[in-house]
Short mmCIF file of C-alpha atoms in Angstrom, two decimals:
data_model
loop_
_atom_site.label_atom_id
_atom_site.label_comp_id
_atom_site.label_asym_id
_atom_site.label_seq_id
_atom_site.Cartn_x
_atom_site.Cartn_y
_atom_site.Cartn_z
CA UNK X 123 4.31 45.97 -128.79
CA UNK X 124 2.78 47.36 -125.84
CA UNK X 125 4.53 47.71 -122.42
CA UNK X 126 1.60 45.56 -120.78
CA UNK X 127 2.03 43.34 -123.50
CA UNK X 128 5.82 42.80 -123.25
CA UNK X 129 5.32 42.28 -119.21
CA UNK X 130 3.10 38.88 -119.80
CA UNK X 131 5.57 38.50 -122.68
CA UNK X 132 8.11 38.19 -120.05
CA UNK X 133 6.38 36.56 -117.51
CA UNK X 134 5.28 33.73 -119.61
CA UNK X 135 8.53 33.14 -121.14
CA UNK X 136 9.68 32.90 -117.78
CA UNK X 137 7.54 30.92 -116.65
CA UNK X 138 8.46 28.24 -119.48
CA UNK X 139 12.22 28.86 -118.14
CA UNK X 140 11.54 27.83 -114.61
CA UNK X 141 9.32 24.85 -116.02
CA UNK X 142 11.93 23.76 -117.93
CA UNK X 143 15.00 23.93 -115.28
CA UNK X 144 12.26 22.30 -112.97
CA UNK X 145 11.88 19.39 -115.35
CA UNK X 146 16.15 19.17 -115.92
CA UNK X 147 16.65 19.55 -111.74
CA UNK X 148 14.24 16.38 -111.75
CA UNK X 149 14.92 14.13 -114.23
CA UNK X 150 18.69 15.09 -115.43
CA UNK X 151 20.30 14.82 -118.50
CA UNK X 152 17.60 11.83 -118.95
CA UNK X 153 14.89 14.50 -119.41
CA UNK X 154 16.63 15.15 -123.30
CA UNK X 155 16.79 11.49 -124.18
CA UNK X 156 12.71 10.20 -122.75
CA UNK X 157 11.47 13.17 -125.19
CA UNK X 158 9.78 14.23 -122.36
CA UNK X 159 10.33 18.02 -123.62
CA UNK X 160 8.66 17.97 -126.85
CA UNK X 161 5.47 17.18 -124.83
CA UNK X 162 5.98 19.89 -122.35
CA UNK X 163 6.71 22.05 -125.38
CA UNK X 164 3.23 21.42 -126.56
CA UNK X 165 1.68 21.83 -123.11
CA UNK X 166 2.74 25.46 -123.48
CA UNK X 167 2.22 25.98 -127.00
CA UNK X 168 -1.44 24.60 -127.22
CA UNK X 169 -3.36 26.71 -124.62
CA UNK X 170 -1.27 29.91 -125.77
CA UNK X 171 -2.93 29.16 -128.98
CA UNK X 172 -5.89 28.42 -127.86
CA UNK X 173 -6.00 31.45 -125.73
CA UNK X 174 -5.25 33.43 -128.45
CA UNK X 175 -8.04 31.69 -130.64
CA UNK X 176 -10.49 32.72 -127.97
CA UNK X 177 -9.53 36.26 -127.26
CA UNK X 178 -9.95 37.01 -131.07
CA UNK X 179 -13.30 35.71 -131.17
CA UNK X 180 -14.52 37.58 -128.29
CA UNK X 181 -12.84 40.89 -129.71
CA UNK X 182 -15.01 40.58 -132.59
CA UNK X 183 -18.52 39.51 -131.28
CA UNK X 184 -20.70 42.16 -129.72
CA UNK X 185 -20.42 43.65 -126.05
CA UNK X 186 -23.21 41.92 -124.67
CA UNK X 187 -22.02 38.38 -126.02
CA UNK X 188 -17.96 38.85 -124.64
CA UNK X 189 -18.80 40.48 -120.98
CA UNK X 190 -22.72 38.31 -120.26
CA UNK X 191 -22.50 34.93 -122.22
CA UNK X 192 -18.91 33.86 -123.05
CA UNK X 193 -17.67 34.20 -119.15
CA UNK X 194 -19.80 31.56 -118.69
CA UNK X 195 -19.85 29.41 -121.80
CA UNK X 196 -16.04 29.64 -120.37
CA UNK X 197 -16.35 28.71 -116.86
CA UNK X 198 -18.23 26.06 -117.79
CA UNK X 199 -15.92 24.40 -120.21
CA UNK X 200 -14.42 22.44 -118.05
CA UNK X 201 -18.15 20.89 -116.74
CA UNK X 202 -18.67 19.81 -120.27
CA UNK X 203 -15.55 18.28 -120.62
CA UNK X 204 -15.85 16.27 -117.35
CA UNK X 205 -19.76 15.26 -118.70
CA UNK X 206 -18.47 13.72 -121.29
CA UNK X 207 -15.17 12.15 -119.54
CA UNK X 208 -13.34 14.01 -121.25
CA UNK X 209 -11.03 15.50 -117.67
CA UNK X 210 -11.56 13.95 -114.42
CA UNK X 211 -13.17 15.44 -111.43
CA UNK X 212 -11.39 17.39 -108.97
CA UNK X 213 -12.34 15.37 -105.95
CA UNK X 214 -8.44 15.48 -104.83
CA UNK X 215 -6.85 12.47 -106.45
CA UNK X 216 -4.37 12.81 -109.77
CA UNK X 217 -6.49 14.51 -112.33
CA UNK X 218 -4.17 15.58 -114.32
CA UNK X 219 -5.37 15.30 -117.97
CA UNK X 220 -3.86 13.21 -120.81
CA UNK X 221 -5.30 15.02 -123.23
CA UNK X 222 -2.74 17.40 -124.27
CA UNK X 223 -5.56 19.53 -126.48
CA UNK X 224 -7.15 20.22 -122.73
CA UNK X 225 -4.24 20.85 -120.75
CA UNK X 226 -4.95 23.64 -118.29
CA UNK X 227 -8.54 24.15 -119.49
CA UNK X 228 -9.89 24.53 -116.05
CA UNK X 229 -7.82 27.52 -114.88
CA UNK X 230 -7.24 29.39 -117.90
CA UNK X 231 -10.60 29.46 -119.26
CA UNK X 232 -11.70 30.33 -115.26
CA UNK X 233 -9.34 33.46 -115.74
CA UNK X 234 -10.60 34.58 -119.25
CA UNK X 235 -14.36 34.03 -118.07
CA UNK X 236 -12.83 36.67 -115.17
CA UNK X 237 -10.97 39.12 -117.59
CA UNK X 238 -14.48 39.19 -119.90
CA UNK X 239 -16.63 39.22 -117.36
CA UNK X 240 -14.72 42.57 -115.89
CA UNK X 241 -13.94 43.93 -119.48
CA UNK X 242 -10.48 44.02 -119.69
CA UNK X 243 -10.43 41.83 -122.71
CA UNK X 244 -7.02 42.68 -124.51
CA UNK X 245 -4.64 40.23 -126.99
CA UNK X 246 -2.41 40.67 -123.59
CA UNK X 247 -5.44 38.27 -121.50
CA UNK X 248 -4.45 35.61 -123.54
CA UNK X 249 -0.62 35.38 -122.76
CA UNK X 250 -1.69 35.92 -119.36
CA UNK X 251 -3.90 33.22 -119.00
CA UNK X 252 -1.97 30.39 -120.70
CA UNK X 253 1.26 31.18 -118.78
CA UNK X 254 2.09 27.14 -117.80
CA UNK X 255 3.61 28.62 -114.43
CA UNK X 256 -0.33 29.32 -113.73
CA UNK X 257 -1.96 26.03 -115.31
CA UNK X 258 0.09 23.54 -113.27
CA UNK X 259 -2.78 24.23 -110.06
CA UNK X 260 -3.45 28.01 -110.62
CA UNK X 261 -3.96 30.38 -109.22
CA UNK X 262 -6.55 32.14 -111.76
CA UNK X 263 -4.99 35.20 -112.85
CA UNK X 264 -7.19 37.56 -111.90
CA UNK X 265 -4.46 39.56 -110.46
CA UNK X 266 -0.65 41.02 -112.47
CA UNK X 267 1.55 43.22 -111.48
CA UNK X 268 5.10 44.21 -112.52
CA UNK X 269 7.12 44.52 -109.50
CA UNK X 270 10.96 44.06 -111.17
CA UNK X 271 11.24 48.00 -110.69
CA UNK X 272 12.11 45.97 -106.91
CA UNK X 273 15.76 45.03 -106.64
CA UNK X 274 16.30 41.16 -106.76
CA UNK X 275 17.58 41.00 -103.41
CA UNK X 276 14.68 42.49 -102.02
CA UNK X 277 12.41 40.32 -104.01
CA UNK X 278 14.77 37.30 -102.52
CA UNK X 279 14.37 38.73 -99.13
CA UNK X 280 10.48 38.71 -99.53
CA UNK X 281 9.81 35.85 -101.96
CA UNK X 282 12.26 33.30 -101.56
CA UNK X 283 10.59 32.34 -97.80
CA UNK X 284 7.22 31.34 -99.72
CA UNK X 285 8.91 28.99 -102.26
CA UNK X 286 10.70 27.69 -99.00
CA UNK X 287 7.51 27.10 -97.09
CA UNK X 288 5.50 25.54 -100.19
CA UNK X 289 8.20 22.92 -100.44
CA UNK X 290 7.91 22.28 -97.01
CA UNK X 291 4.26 21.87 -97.00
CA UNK X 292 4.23 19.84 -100.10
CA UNK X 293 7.15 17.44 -99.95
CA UNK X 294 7.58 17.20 -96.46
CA UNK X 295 3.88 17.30 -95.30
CA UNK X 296 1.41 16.33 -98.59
CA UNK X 297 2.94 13.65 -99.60
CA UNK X 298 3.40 11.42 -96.75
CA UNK X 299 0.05 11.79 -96.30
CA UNK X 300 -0.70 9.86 -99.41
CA UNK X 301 -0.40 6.95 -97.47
CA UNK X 302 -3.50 7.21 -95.89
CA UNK X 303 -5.59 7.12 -99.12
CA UNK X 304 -6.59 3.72 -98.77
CA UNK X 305 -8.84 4.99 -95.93
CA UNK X 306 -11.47 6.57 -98.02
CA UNK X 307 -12.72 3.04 -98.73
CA UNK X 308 -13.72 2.58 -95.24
CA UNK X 309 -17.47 3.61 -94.54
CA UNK X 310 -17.92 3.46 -90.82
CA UNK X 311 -18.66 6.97 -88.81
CA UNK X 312 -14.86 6.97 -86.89
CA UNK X 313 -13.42 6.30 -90.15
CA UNK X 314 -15.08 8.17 -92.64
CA UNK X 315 -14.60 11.52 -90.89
CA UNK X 316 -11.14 10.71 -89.68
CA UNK X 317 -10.18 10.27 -93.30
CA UNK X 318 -12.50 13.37 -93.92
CA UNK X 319 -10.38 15.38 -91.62
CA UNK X 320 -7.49 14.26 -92.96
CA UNK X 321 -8.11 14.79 -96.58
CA UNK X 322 -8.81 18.12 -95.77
CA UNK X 323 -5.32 18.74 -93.89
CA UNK X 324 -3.68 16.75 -96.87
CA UNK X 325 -5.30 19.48 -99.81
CA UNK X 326 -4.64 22.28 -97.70
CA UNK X 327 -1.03 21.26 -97.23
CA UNK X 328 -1.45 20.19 -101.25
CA UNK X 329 -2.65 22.78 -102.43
CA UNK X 330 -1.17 25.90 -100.66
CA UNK X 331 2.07 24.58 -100.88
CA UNK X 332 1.87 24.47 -104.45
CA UNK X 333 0.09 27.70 -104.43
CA UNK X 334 2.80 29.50 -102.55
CA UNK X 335 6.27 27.74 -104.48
CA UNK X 336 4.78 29.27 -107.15
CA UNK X 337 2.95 32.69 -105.80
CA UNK X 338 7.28 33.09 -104.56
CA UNK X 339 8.64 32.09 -107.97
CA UNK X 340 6.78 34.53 -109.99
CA UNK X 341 8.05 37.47 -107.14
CA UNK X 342 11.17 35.98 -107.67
CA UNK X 343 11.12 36.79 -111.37
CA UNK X 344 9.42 40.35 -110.68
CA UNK X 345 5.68 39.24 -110.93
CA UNK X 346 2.97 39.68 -108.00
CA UNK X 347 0.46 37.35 -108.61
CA UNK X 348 -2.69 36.61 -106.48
CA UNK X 349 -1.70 35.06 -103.07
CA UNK X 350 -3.78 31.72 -103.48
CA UNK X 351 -4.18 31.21 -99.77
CA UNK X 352 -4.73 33.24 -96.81
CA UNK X 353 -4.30 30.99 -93.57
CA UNK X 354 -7.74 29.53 -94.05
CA UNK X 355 -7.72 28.10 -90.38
CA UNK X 356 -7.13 31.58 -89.02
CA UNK X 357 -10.78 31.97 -88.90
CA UNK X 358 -14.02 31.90 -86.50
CA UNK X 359 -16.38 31.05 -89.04
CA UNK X 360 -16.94 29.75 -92.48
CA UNK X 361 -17.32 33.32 -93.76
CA UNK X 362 -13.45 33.87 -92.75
CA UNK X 363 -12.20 30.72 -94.13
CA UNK X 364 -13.36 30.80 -97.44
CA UNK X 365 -11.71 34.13 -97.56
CA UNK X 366 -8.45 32.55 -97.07
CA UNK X 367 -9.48 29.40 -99.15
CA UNK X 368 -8.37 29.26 -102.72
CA UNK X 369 -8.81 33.25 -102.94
CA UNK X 370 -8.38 33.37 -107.26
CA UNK X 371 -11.23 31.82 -107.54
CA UNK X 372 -13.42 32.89 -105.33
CA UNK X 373 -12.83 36.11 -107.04
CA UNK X 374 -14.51 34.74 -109.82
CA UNK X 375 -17.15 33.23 -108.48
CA UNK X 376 -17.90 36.42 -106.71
CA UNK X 377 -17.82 38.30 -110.43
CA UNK X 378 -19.72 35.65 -112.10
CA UNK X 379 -22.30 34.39 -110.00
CA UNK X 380 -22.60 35.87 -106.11
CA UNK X 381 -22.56 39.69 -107.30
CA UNK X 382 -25.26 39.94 -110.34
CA UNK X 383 -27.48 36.83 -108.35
CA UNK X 384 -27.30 39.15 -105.37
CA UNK X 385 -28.74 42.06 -107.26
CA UNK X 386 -31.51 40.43 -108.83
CA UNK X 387 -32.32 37.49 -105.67
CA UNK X 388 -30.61 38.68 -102.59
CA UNK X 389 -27.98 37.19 -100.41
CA UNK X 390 -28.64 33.53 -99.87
CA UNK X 391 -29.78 32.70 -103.57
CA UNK X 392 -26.38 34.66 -104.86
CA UNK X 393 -24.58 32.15 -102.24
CA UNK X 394 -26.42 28.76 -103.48
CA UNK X 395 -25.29 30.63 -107.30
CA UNK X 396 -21.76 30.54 -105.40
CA UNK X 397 -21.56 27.11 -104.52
CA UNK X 398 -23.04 25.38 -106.79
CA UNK X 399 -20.81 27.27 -109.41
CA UNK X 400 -17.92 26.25 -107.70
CA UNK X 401 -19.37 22.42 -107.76
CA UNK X 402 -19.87 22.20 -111.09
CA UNK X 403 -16.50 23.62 -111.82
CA UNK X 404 -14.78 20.89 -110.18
CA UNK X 405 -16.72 18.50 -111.43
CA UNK X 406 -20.15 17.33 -112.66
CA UNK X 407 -20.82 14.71 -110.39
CA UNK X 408 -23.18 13.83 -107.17
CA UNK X 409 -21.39 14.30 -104.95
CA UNK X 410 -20.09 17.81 -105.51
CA UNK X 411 -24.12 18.73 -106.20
CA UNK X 412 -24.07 17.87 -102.29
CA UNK X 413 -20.83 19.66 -101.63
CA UNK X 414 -22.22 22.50 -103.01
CA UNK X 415 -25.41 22.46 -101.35
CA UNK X 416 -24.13 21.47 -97.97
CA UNK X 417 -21.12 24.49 -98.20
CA UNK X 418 -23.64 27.35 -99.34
CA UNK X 419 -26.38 26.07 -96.37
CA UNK X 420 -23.55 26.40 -94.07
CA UNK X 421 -22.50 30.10 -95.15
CA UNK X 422 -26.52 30.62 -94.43
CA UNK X 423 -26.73 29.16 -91.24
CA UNK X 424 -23.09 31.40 -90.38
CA UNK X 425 -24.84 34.57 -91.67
CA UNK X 426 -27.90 34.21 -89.08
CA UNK X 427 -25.96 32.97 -86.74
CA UNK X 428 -23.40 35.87 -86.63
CA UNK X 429 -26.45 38.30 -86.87
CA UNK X 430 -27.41 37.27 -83.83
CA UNK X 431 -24.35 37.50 -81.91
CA UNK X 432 -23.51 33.35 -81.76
CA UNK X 433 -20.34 33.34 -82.52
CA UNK X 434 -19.48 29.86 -80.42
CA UNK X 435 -21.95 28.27 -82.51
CA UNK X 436 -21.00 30.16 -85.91
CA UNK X 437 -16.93 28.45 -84.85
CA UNK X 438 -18.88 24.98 -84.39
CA UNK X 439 -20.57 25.28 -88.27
CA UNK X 440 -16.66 26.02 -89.08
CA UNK X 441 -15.38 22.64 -88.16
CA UNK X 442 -18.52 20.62 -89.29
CA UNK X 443 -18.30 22.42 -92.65
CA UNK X 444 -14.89 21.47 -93.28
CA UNK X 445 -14.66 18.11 -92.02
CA UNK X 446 -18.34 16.71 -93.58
CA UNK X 447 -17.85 18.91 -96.62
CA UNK X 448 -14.51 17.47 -97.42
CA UNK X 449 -15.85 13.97 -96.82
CA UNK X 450 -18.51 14.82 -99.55
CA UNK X 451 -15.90 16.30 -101.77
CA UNK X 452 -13.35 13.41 -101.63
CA UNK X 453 -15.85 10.73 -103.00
CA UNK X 454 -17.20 10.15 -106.36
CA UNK X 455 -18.53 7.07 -105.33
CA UNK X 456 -22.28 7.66 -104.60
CA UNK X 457 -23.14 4.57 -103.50
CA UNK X 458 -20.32 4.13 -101.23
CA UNK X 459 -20.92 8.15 -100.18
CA UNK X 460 -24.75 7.33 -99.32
CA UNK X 461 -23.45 4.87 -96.95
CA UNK X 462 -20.94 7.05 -94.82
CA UNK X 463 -23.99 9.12 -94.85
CA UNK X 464 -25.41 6.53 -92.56
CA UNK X 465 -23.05 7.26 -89.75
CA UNK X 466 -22.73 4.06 -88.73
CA UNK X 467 -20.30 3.46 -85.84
CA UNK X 468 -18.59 -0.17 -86.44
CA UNK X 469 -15.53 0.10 -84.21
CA UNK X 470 -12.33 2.21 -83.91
CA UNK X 471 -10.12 0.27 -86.37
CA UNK X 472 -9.10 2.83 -87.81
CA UNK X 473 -6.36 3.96 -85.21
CA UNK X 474 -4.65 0.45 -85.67
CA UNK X 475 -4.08 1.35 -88.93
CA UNK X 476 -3.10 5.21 -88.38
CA UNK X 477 -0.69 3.98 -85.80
CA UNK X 478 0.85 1.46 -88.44
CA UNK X 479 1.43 4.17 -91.06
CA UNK X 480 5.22 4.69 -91.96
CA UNK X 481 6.77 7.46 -89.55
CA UNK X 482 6.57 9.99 -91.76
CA UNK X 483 3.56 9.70 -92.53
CA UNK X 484 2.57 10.07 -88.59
CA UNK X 485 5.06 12.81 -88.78
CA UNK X 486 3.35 14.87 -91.57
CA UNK X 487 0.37 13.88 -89.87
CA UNK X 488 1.56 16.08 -86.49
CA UNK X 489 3.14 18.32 -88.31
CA UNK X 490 -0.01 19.14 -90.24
CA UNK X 491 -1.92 19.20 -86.98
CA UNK X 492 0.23 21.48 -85.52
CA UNK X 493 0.53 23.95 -88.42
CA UNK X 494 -3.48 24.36 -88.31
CA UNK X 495 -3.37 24.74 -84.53
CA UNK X 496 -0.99 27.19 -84.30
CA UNK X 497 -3.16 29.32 -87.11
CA UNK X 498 -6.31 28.55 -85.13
CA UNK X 499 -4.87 29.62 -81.79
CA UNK X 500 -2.91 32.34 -82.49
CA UNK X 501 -4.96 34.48 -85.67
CA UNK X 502 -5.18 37.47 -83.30
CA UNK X 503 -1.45 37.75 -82.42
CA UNK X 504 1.62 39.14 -84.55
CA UNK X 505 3.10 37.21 -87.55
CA UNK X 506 -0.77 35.64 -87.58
CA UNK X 507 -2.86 38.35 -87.65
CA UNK X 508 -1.83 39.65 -91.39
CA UNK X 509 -3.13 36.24 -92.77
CA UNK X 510 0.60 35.87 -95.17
CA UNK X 511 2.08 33.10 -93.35
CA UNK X 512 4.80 35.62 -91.37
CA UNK X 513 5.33 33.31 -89.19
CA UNK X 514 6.62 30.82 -91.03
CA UNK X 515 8.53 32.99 -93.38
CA UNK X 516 11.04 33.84 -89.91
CA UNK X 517 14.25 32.65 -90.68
CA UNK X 518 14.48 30.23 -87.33
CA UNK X 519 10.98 28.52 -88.73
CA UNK X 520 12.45 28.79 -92.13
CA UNK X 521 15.68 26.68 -90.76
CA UNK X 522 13.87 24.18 -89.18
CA UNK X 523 11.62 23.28 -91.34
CA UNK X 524 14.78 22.63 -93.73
CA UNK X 525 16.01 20.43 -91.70
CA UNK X 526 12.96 18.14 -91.64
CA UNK X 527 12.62 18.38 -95.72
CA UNK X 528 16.33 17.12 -95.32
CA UNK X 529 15.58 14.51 -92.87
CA UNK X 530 12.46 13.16 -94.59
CA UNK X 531 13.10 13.72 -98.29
CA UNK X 532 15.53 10.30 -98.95
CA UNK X 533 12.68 8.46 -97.41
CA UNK X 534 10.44 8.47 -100.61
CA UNK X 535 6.88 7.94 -98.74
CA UNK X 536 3.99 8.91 -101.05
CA UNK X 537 2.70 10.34 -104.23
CA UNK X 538 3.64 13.51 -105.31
CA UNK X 539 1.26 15.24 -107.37
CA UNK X 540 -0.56 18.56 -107.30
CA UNK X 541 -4.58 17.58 -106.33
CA UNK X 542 -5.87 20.78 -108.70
CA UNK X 543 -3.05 20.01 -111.22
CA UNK X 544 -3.06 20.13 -115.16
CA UNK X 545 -6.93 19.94 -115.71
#
């Protein structure tokens, strides 16, 4: 066995470990007798072997077929499976899959279609990929390093602040927020784009919380990993954010579609490639045709904006881009999407029933607010400017934002769920 080999050997066992305590922390002693760990046995045993299946097929086809057609015929598998309802769309709500046989499909193949794509296909790529610390909501592994040559108190000392901050962004923040989901039935302008704006605060808190538990767990165990999120809102345009925005994949994307588009199209087809790569991957569906669409017109409009020194009106893209974007993510409806299209103002209901929310809710709501603003506001100065959440990694912030998991956590508000999870 090689020593790369016996690294992902490690990390993936590990990975099972910390799934498993996880799962005993949660449930208790009850965990052994609801035969709840059989199933998570499989969930880590099927796309290792499925991993494995597609690694040795690729090793013995030609060059041409493993690094030009299979990273696609990969990134796509998870678009087929959602064509034929086979995984649900990634428009934010619980889409985790039920189908054990497709259990982490969407980031694992993603991070093969990567690994072929930059010809670094080895047996290794498959242990990699299928590590279920990864598959729960990523990131893509497009990035592995050993790091346990680091002491574990210096690991702690780094690491242990991220796992910190995730859980404070997802239990504390993400899931109060749930309680506002009922709002993206509402269709009038106020509405629609306060829910929009929402949403969007909700995944980010979501999503890089999870991102970051787990981007400090694998440090923890002597793993660097990619660092899923970059302060997104520490940005002046749209260029910036999605730089900080789900990073692992956009990787990909940037192998598989924006680079060899580029080449052969220039910029702004490679970024309409981009887009609607990235749409399809979430989901085959309407609305994320639109989402796509709207996002890579926006990155245009940035571009010649910037060029010609408008960088007011290259910040003002920024926030229509994320708010209307998310609005056309969040809904699979088309029919009820077409209408919030209409902008129509009805009233401003929608406060009454913001103001009635349970107080946590309201206070992951200004919590939320306030974690954005102070990214916004302060990118330029120290424990911002690095874009690794410094700031919040201080052992004061770090204190005090235990302190409101503790005060908040007995309260039970919400669903807890990872919005990328398990597809």
């Amino acid at each position: 066995m090689t020593k790369q080999m016996r690294e992902v050997g490690i990390f993936w066992l590990s990975g099972v470990t910390i799934l498993v305590v996880a799962q005993v922390m949660v449930n208790g002693l009850g965990v052994w007798e609801s035969g709840a760990l059989p199933g998570f046995a499989l969930k880590a045993a099927i796309p290792l072997a499925v991993c494995v299946a597609i690694v040795a097929l690729l090793m013995m086809v030609g060059e041409r077929e493993r690094t030009v057609i299979a990273p696609y015929v990969l990134f796509f598998a998870i678009s087929a499976t959602s064509i034929f309802g086979l995984t649900k769309t990634l428009t934010g709500s619980h889409a985790s899959s039920t189908n054990l046989l497709l259990y982490g499909l969407s980031f694992y193949t993603a991070s093969l279609a990567y690994i072929a794509r930059s010809r670094m296909l080895t047996p290794r790529a498959a242990v990699l990929a299928s590590n279920p610390l990864l598959i729960i909501t990523g990131p893509v592994a497009t990035q592995f390093r050993d790091i346990r040559y680091r002491g574990l108190r210096s690991r702690a000392d780094y690491y242990l602040p991220f796992v910190f901050l995730g859980l404070f962004l997802q239990q504390t923040i993400a899931t109060p927020l749930t309680k506002t989901f009922d709002l993206l039935k509402e269709t009038d302008v106020v509405s629609s784009l306060t829910f929009a704006a929402i949403f969007e605060l909700f995944v980010y808190a979501n999503f890089c919380g999870l991102s970051l538990i787990i981007f400090g767990l694998a440090g923890l165990m002597g793993f660097r990993i990619p660092l899923n999120f970059r302060q997104p809102f520490s940005s002046t345009n749209v260029i910036e954010f999605w730089r900080g925005w789900h990073t692992s994949l956009s990787v990909v994307l940037k192998s598989l579609f924006y680079a060899p588009t580029k080449k052969q199209f220039g910029t702004s087809a490679a970024l309409f490639a981009v887009y609607m790569g990235s749409a399809m991957w979430h989901g085959v569906t309407l609305n994320f045709a639109l989402w796509g669409l709207f996002h890579a017109l926006m990155f245009v409009i940035t571009l010649r904006l910037l060029k010609r020194g408008f960088k007011v009106a290259a910040f003002f893209v920024l926030g229509i881009a994320v708010v209307i974007g998310r609005m056309l993510f969040a809904d699979s409806d088309s029919g009820r999407l077409f209408e919030k299209l209409h902008f129509r103002f009805v009233d401003f209901s929608v406060v009454y029933k913001l103001t009635h929310m349970p107080w946590t809710t309201l206070l992951a709501l200004g919590l939320i607010v306030v974690f954005v603003a102070l990214e916004i506001l302060l990118q330029t100065k120290p424990y911002f400017s690095q874009r690794n959440y410094k700031f919040y990694r201080l052992p004061v912030v770090q204190f005090a934002m235990l302190a409101l998991m503790l005060a908040t956590i007995a309260n039970g508000v919400g669903m807890d769920y990872a919005v990328y999870g398990q597809r």
